[in-house]
JSON list of C-alpha atoms in Angstrom, two decimals:
[
{"chain": "A", "resi": 37, "resn": "UNK", "atom": "CA", "xyz": [62.88, -16.16, -24.30]},
{"chain": "A", "resi": 38, "resn": "UNK", "atom": "CA", "xyz": [64.76, -12.78, -22.98]},
{"chain": "A", "resi": 39, "resn": "UNK", "atom": "CA", "xyz": [64.83, -12.01, -19.23]},
{"chain": "A", "resi": 40, "resn": "UNK", "atom": "CA", "xyz": [65.00, -8.29, -18.57]},
{"chain": "A", "resi": 41, "resn": "UNK", "atom": "CA", "xyz": [65.39, -6.44, -15.55]},
{"chain": "A", "resi": 42, "resn": "UNK", "atom": "CA", "xyz": [63.67, -3.13, -14.91]},
{"chain": "A", "resi": 43, "resn": "UNK", "atom": "CA", "xyz": [65.21, -0.52, -12.33]},
{"chain": "A", "resi": 44, "resn": "UNK", "atom": "CA", "xyz": [62.86, 1.85, -9.79]},
{"chain": "A", "resi": 45, "resn": "UNK", "atom": "CA", "xyz": [62.77, 3.25, -6.87]},
{"chain": "A", "resi": 46, "resn": "UNK", "atom": "CA", "xyz": [63.45, 0.78, -3.81]},
{"chain": "A", "resi": 47, "resn": "UNK", "atom": "CA", "xyz": [59.58, 0.32, -2.74]},
{"chain": "A", "resi": 48, "resn": "UNK", "atom": "CA", "xyz": [58.05, 0.95, -5.93]},
{"chain": "A", "resi": 49, "resn": "UNK", "atom": "CA", "xyz": [58.56, -2.39, -7.57]},
{"chain": "A", "resi": 50, "resn": "UNK", "atom": "CA", "xyz": [54.76, -3.11, -7.24]},
{"chain": "A", "resi": 51, "resn": "UNK", "atom": "CA", "xyz": [53.83, -0.02, -9.02]},
{"chain": "A", "resi": 52, "resn": "UNK", "atom": "CA", "xyz": [56.29, -1.13, -11.72]},
{"chain": "A", "resi": 53, "resn": "UNK", "atom": "CA", "xyz": [55.29, -4.83, -11.96]},
{"chain": "A", "resi": 54, "resn": "UNK", "atom": "CA", "xyz": [51.97, -2.84, -12.73]},
{"chain": "A", "resi": 55, "resn": "UNK", "atom": "CA", "xyz": [53.40, -1.36, -15.47]},
{"chain": "A", "resi": 56, "resn": "UNK", "atom": "CA", "xyz": [54.93, -4.59, -16.88]},
{"chain": "A", "resi": 57, "resn": "UNK", "atom": "CA", "xyz": [51.15, -6.75, -17.26]},
{"chain": "A", "resi": 58, "resn": "UNK", "atom": "CA", "xyz": [49.54, -3.67, -17.99]},
{"chain": "A", "resi": 59, "resn": "UNK", "atom": "CA", "xyz": [52.31, -4.09, -21.45]},
{"chain": "A", "resi": 60, "resn": "UNK", "atom": "CA", "xyz": [51.58, -7.40, -21.89]},
{"chain": "A", "resi": 61, "resn": "UNK", "atom": "CA", "xyz": [54.89, -8.59, -20.14]},
{"chain": "A", "resi": 62, "resn": "UNK", "atom": "CA", "xyz": [55.83, -12.17, -18.41]},
{"chain": "A", "resi": 63, "resn": "UNK", "atom": "CA", "xyz": [56.72, -11.07, -14.46]},
{"chain": "A", "resi": 64, "resn": "UNK", "atom": "CA", "xyz": [59.40, -13.05, -13.41]},
{"chain": "A", "resi": 65, "resn": "UNK", "atom": "CA", "xyz": [60.05, -12.10, -9.43]},
{"chain": "A", "resi": 66, "resn": "UNK", "atom": "CA", "xyz": [61.35, -9.11, -8.10]},
{"chain": "A", "resi": 67, "resn": "UNK", "atom": "CA", "xyz": [64.21, -7.54, -6.33]},
{"chain": "A", "resi": 68, "resn": "UNK", "atom": "CA", "xyz": [64.90, -4.05, -3.94]},
{"chain": "A", "resi": 69, "resn": "UNK", "atom": "CA", "xyz": [64.51, -1.50, -6.49]},
{"chain": "A", "resi": 70, "resn": "UNK", "atom": "CA", "xyz": [64.12, -4.17, -9.44]},
{"chain": "A", "resi": 71, "resn": "UNK", "atom": "CA", "xyz": [61.80, -6.19, -11.36]},
{"chain": "A", "resi": 72, "resn": "UNK", "atom": "CA", "xyz": [62.26, -9.22, -13.66]},
{"chain": "A", "resi": 73, "resn": "UNK", "atom": "CA", "xyz": [60.36, -9.81, -16.62]},
{"chain": "A", "resi": 74, "resn": "UNK", "atom": "CA", "xyz": [60.50, -12.02, -20.16]},
{"chain": "A", "resi": 75, "resn": "UNK", "atom": "CA", "xyz": [60.38, -10.74, -23.67]},
{"chain": "A", "resi": 76, "resn": "UNK", "atom": "CA", "xyz": [60.93, -12.08, -27.07]},
{"chain": "A", "resi": 77, "resn": "UNK", "atom": "CA", "xyz": [63.44, -12.63, -28.95]},
{"chain": "A", "resi": 78, "resn": "UNK", "atom": "CA", "xyz": [62.85, -10.10, -30.79]},
{"chain": "A", "resi": 79, "resn": "UNK", "atom": "CA", "xyz": [63.88, -7.38, -28.48]},
{"chain": "A", "resi": 80, "resn": "UNK", "atom": "CA", "xyz": [59.99, -6.14, -29.16]},
{"chain": "A", "resi": 81, "resn": "UNK", "atom": "CA", "xyz": [60.25, -5.75, -25.19]},
{"chain": "A", "resi": 82, "resn": "UNK", "atom": "CA", "xyz": [62.83, -3.26, -25.00]},
{"chain": "A", "resi": 83, "resn": "UNK", "atom": "CA", "xyz": [61.51, -0.72, -27.33]},
{"chain": "A", "resi": 84, "resn": "UNK", "atom": "CA", "xyz": [58.25, -0.85, -25.26]},
{"chain": "A", "resi": 85, "resn": "UNK", "atom": "CA", "xyz": [59.24, -0.18, -21.90]},
{"chain": "A", "resi": 86, "resn": "UNK", "atom": "CA", "xyz": [61.78, 2.26, -22.45]},
{"chain": "A", "resi": 87, "resn": "UNK", "atom": "CA", "xyz": [59.23, 4.25, -24.49]},
{"chain": "A", "resi": 88, "resn": "UNK", "atom": "CA", "xyz": [56.20, 3.37, -22.30]},
{"chain": "A", "resi": 89, "resn": "UNK", "atom": "CA", "xyz": [57.52, 2.64, -18.70]},
{"chain": "A", "resi": 90, "resn": "UNK", "atom": "CA", "xyz": [56.95, 5.17, -16.21]},
{"chain": "A", "resi": 91, "resn": "UNK", "atom": "CA", "xyz": [58.37, 4.73, -13.66]},
{"chain": "A", "resi": 92, "resn": "UNK", "atom": "CA", "xyz": [61.16, 2.38, -14.66]},
{"chain": "A", "resi": 93, "resn": "UNK", "atom": "CA", "xyz": [64.78, 3.75, -13.90]},
{"chain": "A", "resi": 94, "resn": "UNK", "atom": "CA", "xyz": [66.45, 1.54, -16.51]},
{"chain": "A", "resi": 95, "resn": "UNK", "atom": "CA", "xyz": [65.81, -1.36, -18.34]},
{"chain": "A", "resi": 96, "resn": "UNK", "atom": "CA", "xyz": [68.92, -4.13, -18.44]},
{"chain": "A", "resi": 97, "resn": "UNK", "atom": "CA", "xyz": [68.70, -7.57, -20.19]},
{"chain": "A", "resi": 98, "resn": "UNK", "atom": "CA", "xyz": [70.26, -10.13, -18.71]},
{"chain": "A", "resi": 99, "resn": "UNK", "atom": "CA", "xyz": [73.15, -11.40, -20.85]},
{"chain": "A", "resi": 100, "resn": "UNK", "atom": "CA", "xyz": [74.02, -14.30, -18.58]},
{"chain": "A", "resi": 101, "resn": "UNK", "atom": "CA", "xyz": [72.82, -15.57, -14.85]},
{"chain": "A", "resi": 102, "resn": "UNK", "atom": "CA", "xyz": [75.35, -18.55, -13.26]},
{"chain": "A", "resi": 103, "resn": "UNK", "atom": "CA", "xyz": [76.71, -19.14, -10.26]},
{"chain": "A", "resi": 104, "resn": "UNK", "atom": "CA", "xyz": [79.97, -18.34, -9.14]},
{"chain": "A", "resi": 105, "resn": "UNK", "atom": "CA", "xyz": [80.92, -18.50, -5.79]},
{"chain": "A", "resi": 106, "resn": "UNK", "atom": "CA", "xyz": [84.99, -18.41, -6.80]},
{"chain": "A", "resi": 107, "resn": "UNK", "atom": "CA", "xyz": [87.12, -16.01, -9.34]},
{"chain": "A", "resi": 108, "resn": "UNK", "atom": "CA", "xyz": [87.63, -18.65, -11.70]},
{"chain": "A", "resi": 109, "resn": "UNK", "atom": "CA", "xyz": [83.67, -19.40, -12.12]},
{"chain": "A", "resi": 110, "resn": "UNK", "atom": "CA", "xyz": [83.21, -15.61, -12.19]},
{"chain": "A", "resi": 111, "resn": "UNK", "atom": "CA", "xyz": [85.44, -15.28, -15.59]},
{"chain": "A", "resi": 112, "resn": "UNK", "atom": "CA", "xyz": [84.02, -18.55, -17.09]},
{"chain": "A", "resi": 113, "resn": "UNK", "atom": "CA", "xyz": [80.45, -17.60, -16.58]},
{"chain": "A", "resi": 114, "resn": "UNK", "atom": "CA", "xyz": [81.08, -14.86, -18.41]},
{"chain": "A", "resi": 115, "resn": "UNK", "atom": "CA", "xyz": [82.66, -15.74, -21.27]},
{"chain": "A", "resi": 116, "resn": "UNK", "atom": "CA", "xyz": [80.01, -18.82, -22.13]},
{"chain": "A", "resi": 117, "resn": "UNK", "atom": "CA", "xyz": [77.66, -15.73, -22.93]},
{"chain": "A", "resi": 118, "resn": "UNK", "atom": "CA", "xyz": [76.76, -14.73, -26.15]},
{"chain": "A", "resi": 119, "resn": "UNK", "atom": "CA", "xyz": [78.47, -11.01, -26.03]},
{"chain": "A", "resi": 120, "resn": "UNK", "atom": "CA", "xyz": [79.21, -10.94, -29.58]},
{"chain": "A", "resi": 121, "resn": "UNK", "atom": "CA", "xyz": [75.15, -10.62, -30.22]},
{"chain": "A", "resi": 122, "resn": "UNK", "atom": "CA", "xyz": [74.97, -8.01, -28.31]},
{"chain": "A", "resi": 123, "resn": "UNK", "atom": "CA", "xyz": [78.34, -6.12, -29.12]},
{"chain": "A", "resi": 124, "resn": "UNK", "atom": "CA", "xyz": [80.44, -4.36, -31.70]},
{"chain": "A", "resi": 125, "resn": "UNK", "atom": "CA", "xyz": [83.28, -5.00, -31.91]},
{"chain": "A", "resi": 126, "resn": "UNK", "atom": "CA", "xyz": [84.20, -0.60, -31.66]},
{"chain": "A", "resi": 127, "resn": "UNK", "atom": "CA", "xyz": [81.80, -0.92, -28.76]},
{"chain": "A", "resi": 128, "resn": "UNK", "atom": "CA", "xyz": [83.71, 0.60, -25.37]},
{"chain": "A", "resi": 129, "resn": "UNK", "atom": "CA", "xyz": [82.55, -2.32, -22.69]},
{"chain": "A", "resi": 130, "resn": "UNK", "atom": "CA", "xyz": [82.13, -0.41, -19.19]},
{"chain": "A", "resi": 131, "resn": "UNK", "atom": "CA", "xyz": [81.44, -1.84, -16.09]},
{"chain": "A", "resi": 132, "resn": "UNK", "atom": "CA", "xyz": [79.07, 0.71, -14.18]},
{"chain": "A", "resi": 133, "resn": "UNK", "atom": "CA", "xyz": [78.59, -1.35, -11.35]},
{"chain": "A", "resi": 134, "resn": "UNK", "atom": "CA", "xyz": [78.60, -4.11, -9.46]},
{"chain": "A", "resi": 135, "resn": "UNK", "atom": "CA", "xyz": [76.48, -4.98, -6.40]},
{"chain": "A", "resi": 136, "resn": "UNK", "atom": "CA", "xyz": [77.73, -7.73, -4.18]},
{"chain": "A", "resi": 137, "resn": "UNK", "atom": "CA", "xyz": [75.56, -9.46, -1.10]},
{"chain": "A", "resi": 138, "resn": "UNK", "atom": "CA", "xyz": [75.68, -12.21, 0.39]},
{"chain": "A", "resi": 139, "resn": "UNK", "atom": "CA", "xyz": [78.40, -13.66, -1.05]},
{"chain": "A", "resi": 140, "resn": "UNK", "atom": "CA", "xyz": [81.62, -14.84, -1.04]},
{"chain": "A", "resi": 141, "resn": "UNK", "atom": "CA", "xyz": [82.95, -12.55, -3.99]},
{"chain": "A", "resi": 142, "resn": "UNK", "atom": "CA", "xyz": [83.26, -9.44, -1.96]},
{"chain": "A", "resi": 143, "resn": "UNK", "atom": "CA", "xyz": [85.97, -7.28, -3.53]},
{"chain": "A", "resi": 144, "resn": "UNK", "atom": "CA", "xyz": [83.74, -5.26, -6.14]},
{"chain": "A", "resi": 145, "resn": "UNK", "atom": "CA", "xyz": [86.56, -3.94, -7.79]},
{"chain": "A", "resi": 146, "resn": "UNK", "atom": "CA", "xyz": [88.64, -7.17, -8.55]},
{"chain": "A", "resi": 147, "resn": "UNK", "atom": "CA", "xyz": [84.65, -8.02, -10.13]},
{"chain": "A", "resi": 148, "resn": "UNK", "atom": "CA", "xyz": [84.68, -5.67, -11.95]},
{"chain": "A", "resi": 149, "resn": "UNK", "atom": "CA", "xyz": [87.47, -5.69, -13.34]},
{"chain": "A", "resi": 150, "resn": "UNK", "atom": "CA", "xyz": [87.30, -9.26, -13.79]},
{"chain": "A", "resi": 151, "resn": "UNK", "atom": "CA", "xyz": [84.28, -9.11, -15.88]},
{"chain": "A", "resi": 152, "resn": "UNK", "atom": "CA", "xyz": [84.99, -6.22, -18.42]},
{"chain": "A", "resi": 153, "resn": "UNK", "atom": "CA", "xyz": [87.98, -9.34, -19.16]},
{"chain": "A", "resi": 154, "resn": "UNK", "atom": "CA", "xyz": [85.85, -11.48, -19.52]},
{"chain": "A", "resi": 155, "resn": "UNK", "atom": "CA", "xyz": [83.73, -9.84, -22.04]},
{"chain": "A", "resi": 156, "resn": "UNK", "atom": "CA", "xyz": [87.25, -8.43, -24.06]},
{"chain": "A", "resi": 157, "resn": "UNK", "atom": "CA", "xyz": [88.85, -11.97, -24.17]},
{"chain": "A", "resi": 158, "resn": "UNK", "atom": "CA", "xyz": [85.21, -13.67, -25.07]},
{"chain": "A", "resi": 159, "resn": "UNK", "atom": "CA", "xyz": [84.60, -11.05, -28.34]},
{"chain": "A", "resi": 160, "resn": "UNK", "atom": "CA", "xyz": [88.53, -11.88, -29.46]},
{"chain": "A", "resi": 161, "resn": "UNK", "atom": "CA", "xyz": [88.15, -14.92, -29.41]},
{"chain": "A", "resi": 162, "resn": "UNK", "atom": "CA", "xyz": [84.90, -15.03, -31.39]},
{"chain": "A", "resi": 163, "resn": "UNK", "atom": "CA", "xyz": [86.48, -12.50, -34.09]},
{"chain": "A", "resi": 164, "resn": "UNK", "atom": "CA", "xyz": [89.92, -13.06, -34.35]},
{"chain": "A", "resi": 165, "resn": "UNK", "atom": "CA", "xyz": [91.53, -9.98, -32.81]},
{"chain": "A", "resi": 166, "resn": "UNK", "atom": "CA", "xyz": [92.76, -8.70, -29.73]},
{"chain": "A", "resi": 167, "resn": "UNK", "atom": "CA", "xyz": [92.70, -4.81, -29.94]},
{"chain": "A", "resi": 168, "resn": "UNK", "atom": "CA", "xyz": [89.55, -3.26, -29.90]},
{"chain": "A", "resi": 169, "resn": "UNK", "atom": "CA", "xyz": [89.40, 0.69, -30.64]},
{"chain": "A", "resi": 170, "resn": "UNK", "atom": "CA", "xyz": [86.59, 1.38, -27.92]},
{"chain": "A", "resi": 171, "resn": "UNK", "atom": "CA", "xyz": [85.68, 4.56, -30.56]},
{"chain": "A", "resi": 172, "resn": "UNK", "atom": "CA", "xyz": [82.04, 3.12, -30.89]},
{"chain": "A", "resi": 173, "resn": "UNK", "atom": "CA", "xyz": [78.86, 3.57, -28.72]},
{"chain": "A", "resi": 174, "resn": "UNK", "atom": "CA", "xyz": [79.56, 3.31, -24.80]},
{"chain": "A", "resi": 175, "resn": "UNK", "atom": "CA", "xyz": [78.06, -0.44, -23.60]},
{"chain": "A", "resi": 176, "resn": "UNK", "atom": "CA", "xyz": [77.40, -0.24, -19.79]},
{"chain": "A", "resi": 177, "resn": "UNK", "atom": "CA", "xyz": [77.13, -3.30, -17.44]},
{"chain": "A", "resi": 178, "resn": "UNK", "atom": "CA", "xyz": [76.04, -4.21, -14.34]},
{"chain": "A", "resi": 179, "resn": "UNK", "atom": "CA", "xyz": [76.63, -6.89, -12.24]},
{"chain": "A", "resi": 180, "resn": "UNK", "atom": "CA", "xyz": [74.45, -8.64, -9.18]},
{"chain": "A", "resi": 181, "resn": "UNK", "atom": "CA", "xyz": [75.89, -11.36, -7.19]},
{"chain": "A", "resi": 182, "resn": "UNK", "atom": "CA", "xyz": [73.57, -12.29, -4.75]},
{"chain": "A", "resi": 183, "resn": "UNK", "atom": "CA", "xyz": [74.31, -15.60, -2.62]},
{"chain": "A", "resi": 184, "resn": "UNK", "atom": "CA", "xyz": [76.52, -16.37, -5.10]},
{"chain": "A", "resi": 185, "resn": "UNK", "atom": "CA", "xyz": [74.39, -16.38, -7.91]},
{"chain": "A", "resi": 186, "resn": "UNK", "atom": "CA", "xyz": [75.86, -14.02, -10.72]},
{"chain": "A", "resi": 187, "resn": "UNK", "atom": "CA", "xyz": [73.17, -11.85, -13.11]},
{"chain": "A", "resi": 188, "resn": "UNK", "atom": "CA", "xyz": [75.06, -10.10, -16.50]},
{"chain": "A", "resi": 189, "resn": "UNK", "atom": "CA", "xyz": [73.02, -7.25, -17.27]},
{"chain": "A", "resi": 190, "resn": "UNK", "atom": "CA", "xyz": [73.66, -4.96, -20.00]},
{"chain": "A", "resi": 191, "resn": "UNK", "atom": "CA", "xyz": [72.16, -1.37, -20.12]},
{"chain": "A", "resi": 192, "resn": "UNK", "atom": "CA", "xyz": [69.78, -0.82, -22.95]},
{"chain": "A", "resi": 193, "resn": "UNK", "atom": "CA", "xyz": [68.24, 2.50, -21.69]},
{"chain": "A", "resi": 194, "resn": "UNK", "atom": "CA", "xyz": [71.00, 4.94, -22.29]},
{"chain": "A", "resi": 195, "resn": "UNK", "atom": "CA", "xyz": [70.19, 8.13, -20.53]},
{"chain": "A", "resi": 196, "resn": "UNK", "atom": "CA", "xyz": [68.06, 7.37, -17.64]},
{"chain": "A", "resi": 197, "resn": "UNK", "atom": "CA", "xyz": [64.51, 6.76, -17.78]},
{"chain": "A", "resi": 198, "resn": "UNK", "atom": "CA", "xyz": [63.46, 9.69, -16.06]},
{"chain": "A", "resi": 199, "resn": "UNK", "atom": "CA", "xyz": [65.15, 12.77, -18.55]},
{"chain": "A", "resi": 200, "resn": "UNK", "atom": "CA", "xyz": [61.35, 12.91, -20.24]},
{"chain": "A", "resi": 201, "resn": "UNK", "atom": "CA", "xyz": [63.21, 14.84, -22.63]},
{"chain": "A", "resi": 202, "resn": "UNK", "atom": "CA", "xyz": [60.95, 18.18, -22.05]},
{"chain": "A", "resi": 203, "resn": "UNK", "atom": "CA", "xyz": [63.31, 19.68, -20.52]},
{"chain": "A", "resi": 204, "resn": "UNK", "atom": "CA", "xyz": [65.30, 21.97, -22.03]},
{"chain": "A", "resi": 205, "resn": "UNK", "atom": "CA", "xyz": [65.55, 25.18, -20.08]},
{"chain": "A", "resi": 206, "resn": "UNK", "atom": "CA", "xyz": [66.16, 26.38, -15.99]},
{"chain": "A", "resi": 207, "resn": "UNK", "atom": "CA", "xyz": [67.46, 23.62, -13.14]},
{"chain": "A", "resi": 208, "resn": "UNK", "atom": "CA", "xyz": [67.40, 19.76, -12.03]},
{"chain": "A", "resi": 209, "resn": "UNK", "atom": "CA", "xyz": [64.06, 19.41, -10.73]},
{"chain": "A", "resi": 210, "resn": "UNK", "atom": "CA", "xyz": [64.16, 18.90, -7.08]},
{"chain": "A", "resi": 211, "resn": "UNK", "atom": "CA", "xyz": [61.47, 15.68, -8.21]},
{"chain": "A", "resi": 212, "resn": "UNK", "atom": "CA", "xyz": [62.52, 12.69, -10.52]},
{"chain": "A", "resi": 213, "resn": "UNK", "atom": "CA", "xyz": [59.80, 12.38, -12.86]},
{"chain": "A", "resi": 214, "resn": "UNK", "atom": "CA", "xyz": [59.55, 8.87, -12.74]},
{"chain": "A", "resi": 215, "resn": "UNK", "atom": "CA", "xyz": [59.18, 8.99, -8.25]},
{"chain": "A", "resi": 216, "resn": "UNK", "atom": "CA", "xyz": [56.24, 11.91, -9.39]},
{"chain": "A", "resi": 217, "resn": "UNK", "atom": "CA", "xyz": [54.43, 8.51, -11.63]},
{"chain": "A", "resi": 218, "resn": "UNK", "atom": "CA", "xyz": [54.78, 6.53, -8.74]},
{"chain": "A", "resi": 219, "resn": "UNK", "atom": "CA", "xyz": [53.17, 8.99, -6.11]},
{"chain": "A", "resi": 220, "resn": "UNK", "atom": "CA", "xyz": [50.29, 9.58, -8.98]},
{"chain": "A", "resi": 221, "resn": "UNK", "atom": "CA", "xyz": [49.66, 6.13, -9.35]},
{"chain": "A", "resi": 222, "resn": "UNK", "atom": "CA", "xyz": [50.19, 5.64, -5.21]},
{"chain": "A", "resi": 223, "resn": "UNK", "atom": "CA", "xyz": [47.61, 7.73, -4.65]},
{"chain": "A", "resi": 224, "resn": "UNK", "atom": "CA", "xyz": [45.36, 5.33, -7.18]},
{"chain": "A", "resi": 225, "resn": "UNK", "atom": "CA", "xyz": [44.65, 9.66, -9.50]},
{"chain": "A", "resi": 226, "resn": "UNK", "atom": "CA", "xyz": [42.25, 8.95, -12.30]},
{"chain": "A", "resi": 227, "resn": "UNK", "atom": "CA", "xyz": [43.39, 11.13, -15.15]},
{"chain": "A", "resi": 228, "resn": "UNK", "atom": "CA", "xyz": [39.08, 12.57, -15.11]},
{"chain": "A", "resi": 229, "resn": "UNK", "atom": "CA", "xyz": [39.82, 13.51, -11.36]},
{"chain": "A", "resi": 230, "resn": "UNK", "atom": "CA", "xyz": [41.02, 16.90, -10.59]},
{"chain": "A", "resi": 231, "resn": "UNK", "atom": "CA", "xyz": [44.41, 17.22, -9.40]},
{"chain": "A", "resi": 232, "resn": "UNK", "atom": "CA", "xyz": [45.43, 20.47, -7.11]},
{"chain": "A", "resi": 233, "resn": "UNK", "atom": "CA", "xyz": [49.41, 20.45, -6.10]},
{"chain": "A", "resi": 234, "resn": "UNK", "atom": "CA", "xyz": [49.55, 23.12, -3.83]},
{"chain": "A", "resi": 235, "resn": "UNK", "atom": "CA", "xyz": [53.44, 22.93, -3.78]},
{"chain": "A", "resi": 236, "resn": "UNK", "atom": "CA", "xyz": [54.20, 22.85, -7.85]},
{"chain": "A", "resi": 237, "resn": "UNK", "atom": "CA", "xyz": [57.12, 24.16, -7.96]},
{"chain": "A", "resi": 238, "resn": "UNK", "atom": "CA", "xyz": [58.80, 22.99, -11.07]},
{"chain": "A", "resi": 239, "resn": "UNK", "atom": "CA", "xyz": [55.47, 21.03, -11.99]},
{"chain": "A", "resi": 240, "resn": "UNK", "atom": "CA", "xyz": [57.25, 17.67, -11.89]},
{"chain": "A", "resi": 241, "resn": "UNK", "atom": "CA", "xyz": [53.82, 16.15, -10.62]},
{"chain": "A", "resi": 242, "resn": "UNK", "atom": "CA", "xyz": [51.30, 17.93, -12.95]},
{"chain": "A", "resi": 243, "resn": "UNK", "atom": "CA", "xyz": [53.29, 17.13, -16.35]},
{"chain": "A", "resi": 244, "resn": "UNK", "atom": "CA", "xyz": [53.21, 13.43, -15.38]},
{"chain": "A", "resi": 245, "resn": "UNK", "atom": "CA", "xyz": [49.89, 13.92, -14.39]},
{"chain": "A", "resi": 246, "resn": "UNK", "atom": "CA", "xyz": [49.15, 15.78, -18.05]},
{"chain": "A", "resi": 247, "resn": "UNK", "atom": "CA", "xyz": [50.80, 13.32, -19.69]},
{"chain": "A", "resi": 248, "resn": "UNK", "atom": "CA", "xyz": [48.92, 10.09, -18.73]},
{"chain": "A", "resi": 249, "resn": "UNK", "atom": "CA", "xyz": [45.45, 12.17, -18.47]},
{"chain": "A", "resi": 250, "resn": "UNK", "atom": "CA", "xyz": [46.43, 12.53, -22.57]},
{"chain": "A", "resi": 251, "resn": "UNK", "atom": "CA", "xyz": [48.30, 8.99, -22.73]},
{"chain": "A", "resi": 252, "resn": "UNK", "atom": "CA", "xyz": [51.32, 10.27, -23.87]},
{"chain": "A", "resi": 253, "resn": "UNK", "atom": "CA", "xyz": [54.32, 7.73, -23.31]},
{"chain": "A", "resi": 254, "resn": "UNK", "atom": "CA", "xyz": [56.98, 9.77, -21.42]},
{"chain": "A", "resi": 255, "resn": "UNK", "atom": "CA", "xyz": [60.17, 8.14, -24.05]},
{"chain": "A", "resi": 256, "resn": "UNK", "atom": "CA", "xyz": [60.41, 11.01, -26.12]},
{"chain": "A", "resi": 257, "resn": "UNK", "atom": "CA", "xyz": [57.14, 13.15, -25.02]},
{"chain": "A", "resi": 258, "resn": "UNK", "atom": "CA", "xyz": [55.52, 12.97, -28.31]},
{"chain": "A", "resi": 259, "resn": "UNK", "atom": "CA", "xyz": [54.27, 9.57, -28.74]},
{"chain": "A", "resi": 260, "resn": "UNK", "atom": "CA", "xyz": [50.85, 8.51, -27.97]},
{"chain": "A", "resi": 261, "resn": "UNK", "atom": "CA", "xyz": [50.35, 4.95, -26.14]},
{"chain": "A", "resi": 262, "resn": "UNK", "atom": "CA", "xyz": [47.99, 2.26, -28.08]}
]
């Protein structure tokens, strides 16, 4: 079983958790702005969550979880992870964010560098190469170290999930679509109930409500939820 983490606005974890349970996924706890859940080894959960979740900003797969109270253990733990199962020889590995909380390893920049080096070293040993072209898809890695426990996460979403695909013209909406979806679910709005938005603006809330009412999945803007 794979472990995943769906990111959301801080305070919306219970709403996102309900969405995940509705998709038939098992919750494994949460942290501020994150909900952990499990899925099968076939990656079906990746496609289902990225396509159907309305309140998640991104979905990550947990590649490694281990204790890291010094840089040696951080590097070695990352080296043990099966990176060859997730990355290609031309992948461009980018550790885009590091979050450290109540841990001995405080330098986020050093953690970022160590994790990237460990991934490339592991791939080099597995494939017997020393030079990586980095000409392929960019693969974003996020690192969380909390109370000396490291979680190394690989982004499965690419573009942020609030970008539904229906805004092809005009400026940036002042309200994220995922936030609008959280608001609608927090107010327990139901699709047969009239919705009045006196401060409509760019129409984010009514559009999200319309998608929910028509049971149209947010990923892609045209697929119908089962």
